Amino acid sequence: MRQSQLFTKVSRELPKDETSFNAQILIRAGFIDKLAAGVYTYLPLGLKVLNKINNIIREEMEAIGGQEILMPALTPKDNWVTTGRWETLDVLFRLKGGDEREYALGATHEEVVTPLAQKHTFSYKELPFAVYQIQTKFRNEMRAKAGLIRGREFLMKDLYSFHADEEDLNRYYKIAQKAYFRVFDRVGLLDRTYLTFASGGTFSKYSHEFQTVTEAGEDTIYICDDCQIAVNAEIIDEQPGCPNCDKTELREAGAVEVGNIFKLRDRYSKPFDFNYTNETGERKIVEMGCYGMGPSRLLGTVVEVHHDDRGIIWPEAIAPFKIHLLSLAARPDDRVSEAANKLYVELVNSQVEVLYDDRAGLSAGEKFAAADLIGCPIRLVVSERSLKDGSVEMKRRTEQEAALVKLEKIVKVLSS
Ligand code: ATP
Ligand code: MG
C-alpha cells in the first residue's frame, strides 16, 4: 500500500485524555481511534493486525475441531432470566426494544449458545462438538482506562464445547489449553504467558487463566518458574504455593489475562434442560466447557510488551506489513523515486506485504521516525546514497545497523 493514499496520519502529539500506553501509541501511529472510554475504531493499519490475530486464533480453533458461527450481539432478556444472570451480571448493558421487550448486549454467550446447541443435539451420537465465534462483546466495565486491554466494546473469541460426560470434557479441556499456547506462541507472547490457577470455576476447584506478564497488567500473579505456571493473587490464600510442585517461594508479577477457560459442567445446560439420550436410552445432562480469548486485548498486550522508546516492534506474524519501504527522493521524477517505485511494484508482484512511504515533501528524519513508530519488521530505504552502490538499505526494526543489499537481489532475499 502507498502511504500517500493512507487516509490516517501518524502524529507526534500524545492523544488527550488517554492514559494507557497501548492506546496512546496505537493512536499516534494511526492504528486505532478513540470514540469514548473503552470504545475504539480500528483504522486500516490496526484492522490488518487485528485480522491477522483473528486468523491465527481461527486456525488454532479449527485445528481442535471448533466450528465457526456468528451469534447475535442483541440478545433477549428471557435467556438471561433463565440462567439468573439478568439480575447478577453487573457488566450487562440492558436496553429496551421498540416492542417494549428488554434486551442485553451480549457480554458472553452461554445464554445464546446453550439453547442453540440444544436444537441440534438429540443423542450421544451428536456429542462431543465445539462451536466458536469471534465477535464484538459489550461490557459496562467500571474502569476502562487500559486502552484495548479493557474495552466496553471489544472483540472476543468464545468457544463452547459440549460433552456426554465429565471425562470427555476433561479430555477436551486439555486439548484446548494446548491450542491456547499455540496462539500465544504465534502472536509473540509465549515466553511471558503463564497458565494461571484462578478461583471461580463454578463446579471445579479452579478455572484457568492465561496471564501475560507486563507492567500494564491489572492483575497480580505468583509465578513458579520451575513449573512455568502461576496462581492468581485472588486465590493465593487458598493456594499459597505452586499447585504443581508445592514450591512456596513464588515470584510476584503484574499481568494481563489474555484468556480464560472454564469447565462449566451443567451450570448452563441445567437451566435450559439440555439433555441427551445415552447408549442405554437414559436421559443425561450435557456437560459444557467455555474458552474465552480477547483478540483486541491481545493486540494491546503485544504493544505493551513489544516496543521501545521510538515505537512499536511488531512480531512478524501479526505485523500490518512485513516491509516498510521508504523513498528518500527529492523529487517525484528523480532516479531515487523511479527506483523506489520499481522496487515497490516488484515486491507487490512477489506477494510481499509492503507499506511504501512515497510521500513527497517530508524529510528523511520524519520518514524514519514514522517507520519506527509504526513498527514493521523490516525497513528498506532507497536513497541517492544507496543507489550509488546499486543497492537498497535494509534494517530490521530490532537492529541498529542497516546493510546494503543489491537491488536485483532484494526481492529474493525478502521472499525467501
Ligand atoms: P477480566 O477479569 O479481565 O475482567 P474476565 O475474566 O471477565 O476478564 P472473561 O469473561 O473470561 O473475562 O472473557 C474472556 C476473555 O475476553 C478474557 O480472557 C480477555 O482476553 C477478554 N476480555 C474480557 N473482558 C475484556 C474487556 N473488557 N476488554 C477486552 N478484552 C476483554
Ligand atoms: Mg477472567
Short mmCIF file of C-alpha atoms and ligand atoms in Angstrom, two decimals:
data_model
loop_
_atom_site.label_atom_id
_atom_site.label_comp_id
_atom_site.label_asym_id
_atom_site.label_seq_id
_atom_site.Cartn_x
_atom_site.Cartn_y
_atom_site.Cartn_z
CA MET A 1 0.00 0.00 0.00
CA ARG A 2 1.14 3.52 -0.80
CA GLN A 3 1.41 5.60 2.34
CA SER A 4 0.39 8.69 0.38
CA GLN A 5 -3.01 7.01 -0.07
CA LEU A 6 -3.44 6.04 3.58
CA PHE A 7 -6.11 8.33 4.98
CA THR A 8 -4.69 8.16 8.50
CA LYS A 9 -1.57 10.02 9.59
CA VAL A 10 0.98 9.44 12.30
CA SER A 11 1.04 12.10 14.96
CA ARG A 12 3.78 13.45 17.17
CA GLU A 13 1.34 14.55 19.82
CA LEU A 14 0.14 12.43 22.69
CA PRO A 15 -3.62 11.92 22.43
CA LYS A 16 -5.53 13.90 25.03
CA ASP A 17 -7.43 12.05 27.76
CA GLU A 18 -5.81 8.72 27.01
CA THR A 19 -3.67 7.40 29.83
CA SER A 20 -2.87 3.87 28.71
CA PHE A 21 0.38 3.31 26.85
CA ASN A 22 -1.01 0.84 24.32
CA ALA A 23 -3.82 3.16 23.25
CA GLN A 24 -1.59 6.22 23.20
CA ILE A 25 0.96 4.68 20.87
CA LEU A 26 -1.64 2.94 18.68
CA ILE A 27 -3.49 6.24 18.25
CA ARG A 28 -0.29 8.16 17.48
CA ALA A 29 0.80 5.55 14.93
CA GLY A 30 -2.62 5.58 13.24
CA PHE A 31 -3.81 2.08 14.16
CA ILE A 32 -6.88 3.00 16.21
CA ASP A 33 -9.06 5.96 17.05
CA LYS A 34 -10.80 6.58 20.35
CA LEU A 35 -14.52 7.34 20.26
CA ALA A 36 -15.24 7.12 24.00
CA ALA A 37 -13.69 5.50 27.07
CA GLY A 38 -13.17 1.85 26.18
CA VAL A 39 -14.59 2.29 22.64
CA TYR A 40 -12.23 2.34 19.67
CA THR A 41 -12.29 2.32 15.86
CA TYR A 42 -9.81 0.09 14.05
CA LEU A 43 -8.15 2.06 11.26
CA PRO A 44 -6.58 0.38 8.19
CA LEU A 45 -3.28 -0.49 9.92
CA GLY A 46 -4.95 -1.60 13.14
CA LEU A 47 -7.54 -3.71 11.36
CA LYS A 48 -4.80 -5.53 9.45
CA VAL A 49 -3.18 -6.54 12.73
CA LEU A 50 -6.49 -7.49 14.32
CA ASN A 51 -7.43 -9.64 11.33
CA LYS A 52 -4.09 -11.43 11.48
CA ILE A 53 -4.59 -12.18 15.17
CA ASN A 54 -8.12 -13.39 14.43
CA ASN A 55 -6.90 -15.66 11.67
CA ILE A 56 -4.25 -17.23 13.89
CA ILE A 57 -6.90 -17.87 16.53
CA ARG A 58 -9.25 -19.24 13.86
CA GLU A 59 -6.64 -21.68 12.58
CA GLU A 60 -5.93 -22.99 16.07
CA MET A 61 -9.63 -23.32 16.93
CA GLU A 62 -10.34 -25.14 13.66
CA ALA A 63 -7.39 -27.43 14.44
CA ILE A 64 -9.16 -28.61 17.62
CA GLY A 65 -12.44 -29.14 15.80
CA GLY A 66 -14.07 -25.78 16.53
CA GLN A 67 -16.81 -24.88 14.03
CA GLU A 68 -17.15 -21.16 13.43
CA ILE A 69 -20.51 -19.48 13.88
CA LEU A 70 -21.62 -15.90 14.48
CA MET A 71 -24.20 -15.25 17.15
CA PRO A 72 -26.17 -12.03 17.61
CA ALA A 73 -24.93 -9.26 19.87
CA LEU A 74 -28.53 -8.26 20.64
CA THR A 75 -29.96 -10.90 22.95
CA PRO A 76 -33.43 -11.21 24.54
CA LYS A 77 -33.89 -10.82 28.29
CA ASP A 78 -35.65 -14.19 28.71
CA ASN A 79 -32.48 -16.16 28.05
CA TRP A 80 -30.67 -14.26 30.81
CA VAL A 81 -33.57 -14.70 33.19
CA THR A 82 -33.41 -18.48 32.64
CA THR A 83 -29.84 -18.63 33.94
CA GLY A 84 -30.32 -15.97 36.62
CA ARG A 85 -27.78 -13.63 35.10
CA TRP A 86 -30.22 -10.85 34.16
CA GLU A 87 -30.00 -9.85 37.83
CA THR A 88 -26.45 -10.84 38.70
CA LEU A 89 -24.22 -9.91 35.78
CA ASP A 90 -23.27 -6.36 36.72
CA VAL A 91 -21.48 -5.51 33.46
CA LEU A 92 -24.54 -6.25 31.31
CA PHE A 93 -25.75 -3.40 29.08
CA ARG A 94 -29.54 -3.69 29.30
CA LEU A 95 -31.88 -1.89 26.92
CA LYS A 96 -35.50 -1.65 25.79
CA GLY A 97 -36.58 -2.51 22.27
CA GLY A 98 -39.30 -0.73 20.28
CA ASP A 99 -41.55 -3.70 21.07
CA GLU A 100 -41.27 -2.89 24.79
CA ARG A 101 -39.29 -6.08 25.29
CA GLU A 102 -35.97 -5.93 27.05
CA TYR A 103 -32.63 -6.96 25.64
CA ALA A 104 -29.00 -7.22 26.66
CA LEU A 105 -25.97 -6.58 24.51
CA GLY A 106 -24.02 -9.84 24.59
CA ALA A 107 -21.31 -9.77 27.26
CA THR A 108 -20.72 -13.52 26.85
CA HIS A 109 -22.81 -16.11 25.00
CA GLU A 110 -23.71 -19.10 27.17
CA GLU A 111 -27.31 -17.85 27.16
CA VAL A 112 -27.42 -18.00 23.38
CA VAL A 113 -25.20 -20.96 22.56
CA THR A 114 -26.77 -23.40 25.03
CA PRO A 115 -30.33 -23.34 23.61
CA LEU A 116 -28.77 -23.19 20.13
CA ALA A 117 -26.73 -26.37 20.65
CA GLN A 118 -29.78 -27.98 22.24
CA LYS A 119 -31.74 -27.67 18.98
CA HIS A 120 -29.18 -29.86 17.24
CA THR A 121 -28.35 -32.43 19.92
CA PHE A 122 -30.56 -35.47 20.50
CA SER A 123 -28.44 -38.44 21.40
CA TYR A 124 -24.90 -39.40 22.36
CA LYS A 125 -24.23 -39.75 18.62
CA GLU A 126 -24.04 -35.95 18.24
CA LEU A 127 -21.54 -35.50 21.07
CA PRO A 128 -18.93 -34.14 21.51
CA PHE A 129 -18.72 -30.98 19.42
CA ALA A 130 -17.43 -27.45 19.76
CA VAL A 131 -18.50 -24.15 18.23
CA TYR A 132 -16.82 -20.78 18.41
CA GLN A 133 -17.18 -17.23 17.23
CA ILE A 134 -15.06 -14.11 17.01
CA GLN A 135 -17.49 -11.38 17.87
CA THR A 136 -17.97 -7.98 19.41
CA LYS A 137 -18.86 -8.11 23.09
CA PHE A 138 -20.22 -5.33 25.27
CA ARG A 139 -19.47 -4.92 28.96
CA ASN A 140 -20.23 -1.93 31.09
CA GLU A 141 -16.77 -2.03 32.68
CA MET A 142 -16.28 0.29 35.64
CA ARG A 143 -12.68 1.03 34.80
CA ALA A 144 -11.97 1.44 31.10
CA LYS A 145 -8.56 3.06 31.41
CA ALA A 146 -6.32 0.38 29.98
CA GLY A 147 -6.88 1.07 26.29
CA LEU A 148 -7.51 -2.08 24.26
CA ILE A 149 -6.86 -4.20 27.32
CA ARG A 150 -10.22 -3.26 28.83
CA GLY A 151 -12.82 -2.13 26.33
CA ARG A 152 -16.51 -1.54 26.89
CA GLU A 153 -16.90 -2.80 23.35
CA PHE A 154 -14.25 -5.36 22.45
CA LEU A 155 -13.61 -8.47 20.43
CA MET A 156 -13.79 -11.90 21.99
CA LYS A 157 -13.20 -15.35 20.64
CA ASP A 158 -15.51 -17.61 22.61
CA LEU A 159 -15.54 -21.34 22.06
CA TYR A 160 -18.05 -23.65 23.73
CA SER A 161 -17.71 -27.43 23.91
CA PHE A 162 -20.44 -30.00 24.58
CA HIS A 163 -19.80 -33.44 26.03
CA ALA A 164 -21.54 -36.62 27.10
CA ASP A 165 -19.67 -36.80 30.40
CA GLU A 166 -17.10 -35.12 32.62
CA GLU A 167 -14.30 -37.36 31.44
CA ASP A 168 -14.75 -36.23 27.87
CA LEU A 169 -14.92 -32.59 28.98
CA ASN A 170 -11.61 -33.04 30.84
CA ARG A 171 -10.04 -34.58 27.75
CA TYR A 172 -11.05 -31.68 25.53
CA TYR A 173 -10.15 -29.06 28.14
CA LYS A 174 -6.50 -30.18 27.97
CA ILE A 175 -6.52 -30.07 24.17
CA ALA A 176 -7.90 -26.52 24.27
CA GLN A 177 -5.18 -25.47 26.74
CA LYS A 178 -2.50 -26.56 24.29
CA ALA A 179 -4.21 -24.71 21.43
CA TYR A 180 -4.16 -21.54 23.54
CA PHE A 181 -0.40 -21.76 23.95
CA ARG A 182 0.00 -22.23 20.19
CA VAL A 183 -1.86 -18.94 19.70
CA PHE A 184 0.32 -17.12 22.27
CA ASP A 185 3.41 -18.51 20.58
CA ARG A 186 2.31 -17.26 17.16
CA VAL A 187 1.45 -13.75 18.34
CA GLY A 188 4.79 -13.39 20.15
CA LEU A 189 3.69 -13.69 23.78
CA LEU A 190 4.61 -17.27 24.68
CA ASP A 191 7.73 -16.58 26.76
CA ARG A 192 5.83 -14.43 29.24
CA THR A 193 2.41 -16.08 29.30
CA TYR A 194 1.58 -18.43 32.17
CA LEU A 195 -1.15 -20.95 32.76
CA THR A 196 -2.63 -19.46 35.90
CA PHE A 197 -4.82 -21.09 38.51
CA ALA A 198 -7.75 -18.88 39.42
CA SER A 199 -10.79 -19.37 41.55
CA GLY A 200 -14.23 -19.16 40.07
CA GLY A 201 -14.79 -22.46 38.35
CA THR A 202 -18.45 -22.99 39.23
CA PHE A 203 -18.09 -26.73 39.59
CA SER A 204 -14.37 -27.27 39.59
CA LYS A 205 -11.88 -26.01 42.13
CA TYR A 206 -10.09 -23.79 39.62
CA SER A 207 -10.61 -22.11 36.35
CA HIS A 208 -7.54 -21.46 34.26
CA GLU A 209 -6.41 -18.09 33.08
CA PHE A 210 -3.65 -17.33 30.65
CA GLN A 211 -1.77 -14.39 32.09
CA THR A 212 0.83 -12.36 30.18
CA VAL A 213 3.38 -10.61 32.34
CA THR A 214 3.59 -6.86 31.71
CA GLU A 215 3.63 -3.76 33.87
CA ALA A 216 0.40 -2.72 32.17
CA GLY A 217 -1.37 -5.66 33.77
CA GLU A 218 -4.23 -5.04 36.17
CA ASP A 219 -3.88 -8.49 37.73
CA THR A 220 -1.22 -9.78 40.12
CA ILE A 221 0.02 -13.34 39.73
CA TYR A 222 2.51 -15.53 41.62
CA ILE A 223 4.76 -17.48 39.29
CA CYS A 224 6.52 -20.78 39.86
CA ASP A 225 9.48 -20.53 37.50
CA ASP A 226 10.21 -24.25 37.81
CA CYS A 227 6.79 -25.27 36.52
CA GLN A 228 6.03 -22.24 34.30
CA ILE A 229 2.65 -21.88 35.95
CA ALA A 230 1.15 -19.26 38.21
CA VAL A 231 -1.55 -18.58 40.79
CA ASN A 232 -3.81 -15.53 40.66
CA ALA A 233 -3.50 -13.21 43.69
CA GLU A 234 -7.25 -13.68 44.31
CA ILE A 235 -6.71 -17.26 45.34
CA ILE A 236 -3.34 -17.19 46.68
CA ASP A 237 -4.66 -17.57 50.27
CA GLU A 238 -6.43 -20.74 49.31
CA GLN A 239 -3.47 -21.97 47.27
CA PRO A 240 -0.35 -20.43 48.85
CA GLY A 241 2.20 -22.50 46.88
CA CYS A 242 2.64 -23.81 43.36
CA PRO A 243 -0.28 -26.14 42.57
CA ASN A 244 2.08 -28.38 40.63
CA CYS A 245 5.17 -28.80 42.86
CA ASP A 246 4.21 -27.13 46.14
CA LYS A 247 7.12 -24.71 45.96
CA THR A 248 6.24 -21.84 48.30
CA GLU A 249 8.58 -19.09 47.06
CA LEU A 250 6.64 -17.71 44.14
CA ARG A 251 7.59 -14.65 42.09
CA GLU A 252 5.05 -11.82 42.08
CA ALA A 253 4.32 -10.07 38.77
CA GLY A 254 1.75 -7.80 37.14
CA ALA A 255 -0.09 -9.47 34.29
CA VAL A 256 -2.91 -9.21 31.76
CA GLU A 257 -5.46 -12.01 31.48
CA VAL A 258 -5.42 -12.79 27.75
CA GLY A 259 -7.53 -15.92 28.00
CA ASN A 260 -9.74 -17.77 30.45
CA ILE A 261 -11.14 -21.29 30.26
CA PHE A 262 -13.83 -22.87 32.44
CA LYS A 263 -15.37 -26.26 32.96
CA LEU A 264 -18.98 -25.15 33.11
CA ARG A 265 -20.24 -28.70 33.70
CA ASP A 266 -24.06 -28.34 33.92
CA ARG A 267 -24.17 -24.68 35.04
CA TYR A 268 -25.94 -23.67 31.79
CA SER A 269 -27.22 -26.97 30.44
CA LYS A 270 -29.33 -27.48 33.59
CA PRO A 271 -31.40 -24.26 33.48
CA PHE A 272 -32.09 -24.87 29.79
CA ASP A 273 -32.84 -28.54 30.43
CA PHE A 274 -30.28 -29.54 27.86
CA ASN A 275 -30.21 -33.35 27.92
CA TYR A 276 -29.35 -36.13 25.51
CA THR A 277 -30.15 -39.84 25.29
CA ASN A 278 -27.21 -42.13 26.07
CA GLU A 279 -26.40 -45.60 24.64
CA THR A 280 -28.79 -47.31 27.04
CA GLY A 281 -31.66 -44.92 26.39
CA GLU A 282 -31.28 -42.85 29.56
CA ARG A 283 -31.63 -39.06 29.58
CA LYS A 284 -28.38 -37.39 30.70
CA ILE A 285 -27.31 -33.79 31.18
CA VAL A 286 -24.88 -32.34 28.64
CA GLU A 287 -21.52 -31.22 30.09
CA MET A 288 -20.11 -27.93 28.81
CA GLY A 289 -16.81 -26.08 28.70
CA CYS A 290 -16.16 -22.48 27.66
CA TYR A 291 -12.96 -20.98 26.37
CA GLY A 292 -12.53 -17.22 26.02
CA MET A 293 -9.76 -15.17 24.48
CA GLY A 294 -9.61 -11.46 23.64
CA PRO A 295 -8.11 -10.61 20.21
CA SER A 296 -8.31 -6.86 20.88
CA ARG A 297 -6.83 -7.32 24.36
CA LEU A 298 -4.08 -9.44 22.78
CA LEU A 299 -3.33 -6.62 20.35
CA GLY A 300 -2.99 -4.13 23.21
CA THR A 301 -0.86 -6.55 25.20
CA VAL A 302 1.51 -7.19 22.30
CA VAL A 303 2.11 -3.44 22.06
CA GLU A 304 2.75 -3.18 25.80
CA VAL A 305 5.32 -5.96 25.52
CA HIS A 306 6.94 -5.26 22.14
CA HIS A 307 8.04 -1.65 21.84
CA ASP A 308 10.96 0.69 22.51
CA ASP A 309 11.10 4.44 23.05
CA ARG A 310 10.67 5.06 19.31
CA GLY A 311 7.61 2.96 18.70
CA ILE A 312 6.04 -0.46 18.21
CA ILE A 313 8.05 -3.57 17.27
CA TRP A 314 5.55 -5.97 15.68
CA PRO A 315 6.18 -9.71 15.72
CA GLU A 316 6.27 -10.61 12.03
CA ALA A 317 3.21 -12.89 12.09
CA ILE A 318 0.90 -10.05 13.06
CA ALA A 319 2.67 -7.00 11.63
CA PRO A 320 0.44 -4.78 9.48
CA PHE A 321 3.05 -5.13 6.72
CA LYS A 322 6.26 -7.14 6.66
CA ILE A 323 8.17 -4.36 4.88
CA HIS A 324 8.18 -0.60 5.18
CA LEU A 325 9.79 0.78 2.02
CA LEU A 326 10.94 4.41 2.27
CA SER A 327 11.76 6.54 -0.72
CA LEU A 328 14.07 9.45 0.11
CA ALA A 329 13.52 11.03 -3.30
CA ALA A 330 13.97 14.78 -3.57
CA ARG A 331 11.50 15.00 -6.47
CA PRO A 332 8.75 12.69 -7.73
CA ASP A 333 10.55 12.23 -11.06
CA ASP A 334 14.16 11.70 -9.95
CA ARG A 335 16.07 8.43 -10.14
CA VAL A 336 15.50 7.63 -6.44
CA SER A 337 11.77 7.88 -6.94
CA GLU A 338 11.97 5.76 -10.07
CA ALA A 339 14.00 3.03 -8.36
CA ALA A 340 11.71 3.01 -5.30
CA ASN A 341 8.57 2.81 -7.46
CA LYS A 342 10.06 -0.08 -9.41
CA LEU A 343 11.01 -1.94 -6.24
CA TYR A 344 7.52 -1.39 -4.79
CA VAL A 345 5.88 -2.94 -7.84
CA GLU A 346 8.28 -5.89 -7.74
CA LEU A 347 7.55 -6.55 -4.08
CA VAL A 348 3.80 -6.34 -4.61
CA ASN A 349 4.05 -8.71 -7.56
CA SER A 350 6.03 -11.15 -5.40
CA GLN A 351 3.22 -11.11 -2.77
CA VAL A 352 5.44 -9.39 -0.20
CA GLU A 353 3.35 -7.22 2.13
CA VAL A 354 4.74 -3.72 1.83
CA LEU A 355 3.85 -0.26 3.01
CA TYR A 356 5.50 2.22 0.66
CA ASP A 357 6.32 5.64 2.01
CA ASP A 358 6.10 7.53 -1.27
CA ARG A 359 5.01 10.77 0.40
CA ALA A 360 6.52 13.94 -1.02
CA GLY A 361 7.82 16.88 0.97
CA LEU A 362 8.90 15.01 4.10
CA SER A 363 12.42 14.89 5.48
CA ALA A 364 14.32 11.62 5.86
CA GLY A 365 14.11 12.12 9.63
CA GLU A 366 10.33 12.39 9.56
CA LYS A 367 10.04 9.23 7.46
CA PHE A 368 12.40 7.29 9.74
CA ALA A 369 10.50 8.40 12.84
CA ALA A 370 7.17 7.34 11.31
CA ALA A 371 8.60 3.96 10.30
CA ASP A 372 9.92 3.34 13.82
CA LEU A 373 6.58 4.36 15.32
CA ILE A 374 4.54 2.09 13.02
CA GLY A 375 6.99 -0.74 13.66
CA CYS A 376 7.03 -3.01 10.59
CA PRO A 377 9.69 -5.74 11.00
CA ILE A 378 11.91 -4.67 8.06
CA ARG A 379 12.71 -1.18 6.78
CA LEU A 380 14.02 -0.64 3.26
CA VAL A 381 15.39 2.73 2.23
CA VAL A 382 16.07 3.85 -1.33
CA SER A 383 18.22 6.98 -1.43
CA GLU A 384 20.88 8.70 -3.57
CA ARG A 385 23.43 7.09 -1.31
CA SER A 386 22.10 3.54 -1.65
CA LEU A 387 21.73 3.90 -5.41
CA LYS A 388 25.41 4.82 -5.76
CA ASP A 389 26.00 1.20 -4.80
CA GLY A 390 23.07 -0.06 -6.92
CA SER A 391 21.52 -1.07 -3.60
CA VAL A 392 18.75 -0.55 -1.11
CA GLU A 393 19.41 -0.17 2.60
CA MET A 394 17.84 -2.85 4.75
CA LYS A 395 17.35 -2.79 8.51
CA ARG A 396 15.34 -4.87 10.94
CA ARG A 397 13.23 -2.92 13.43
CA THR A 398 15.03 -4.76 16.22
CA GLU A 399 18.51 -3.88 14.97
CA GLN A 400 20.54 -0.67 14.94
CA GLU A 401 22.71 -1.23 11.88
CA ALA A 402 21.49 -1.21 8.29
CA ALA A 403 23.06 -3.26 5.46
CA LEU A 404 23.17 -2.60 1.75
CA VAL A 405 21.53 -5.21 -0.48
CA LYS A 406 21.79 -5.08 -4.28
CA LEU A 407 18.51 -4.00 -5.88
CA GLU A 408 18.40 -7.05 -8.13
CA LYS A 409 18.74 -9.38 -5.12
CA ILE A 410 16.38 -7.80 -2.59
CA VAL A 411 13.10 -9.40 -3.68
CA LYS A 412 14.71 -12.82 -3.49
CA VAL A 413 16.19 -12.07 -0.07
CA LEU A 414 12.80 -10.96 1.26
CA SER A 415 10.64 -13.65 -0.19
CA SER A 416 12.92 -16.48 0.96
P1 ATP B 1 -11.30 -9.62 33.42
O1 ATP B 1 -11.16 -10.45 34.65
O2 ATP B 1 -10.01 -9.11 32.89
O3 ATP B 1 -12.36 -8.58 33.51
P2 ATP B 1 -12.98 -11.69 32.56
O4 ATP B 1 -12.48 -12.77 33.42
O5 ATP B 1 -14.23 -11.01 32.90
O6 ATP B 1 -11.82 -10.60 32.32
P3 ATP B 1 -13.80 -13.47 30.50
O7 ATP B 1 -15.25 -13.31 30.73
O8 ATP B 1 -13.15 -14.71 30.96
O9 ATP B 1 -13.04 -12.20 31.07
O10 ATP B 1 -13.52 -13.16 28.96
C1 ATP B 1 -12.68 -13.95 28.14
C2 ATP B 1 -11.56 -13.11 27.56
O11 ATP B 1 -12.06 -11.95 26.90
C3 ATP B 1 -10.59 -12.56 28.58
O12 ATP B 1 -9.63 -13.53 28.93
C4 ATP B 1 -10.00 -11.39 27.84
O13 ATP B 1 -8.96 -11.82 26.97
C5 ATP B 1 -11.16 -10.87 27.03
N1 ATP B 1 -11.81 -9.75 27.70
C6 ATP B 1 -12.64 -9.78 28.76
N2 ATP B 1 -13.07 -8.57 29.10
C7 ATP B 1 -12.49 -7.71 28.21
C8 ATP B 1 -12.53 -6.31 28.03
N3 ATP B 1 -13.28 -5.54 28.81
N4 ATP B 1 -11.79 -5.77 27.02
C9 ATP B 1 -11.05 -6.53 26.22
N5 ATP B 1 -10.96 -7.86 26.33
C10 ATP B 1 -11.67 -8.46 27.32
MG MG B 2 -11.36 -13.98 33.95
#
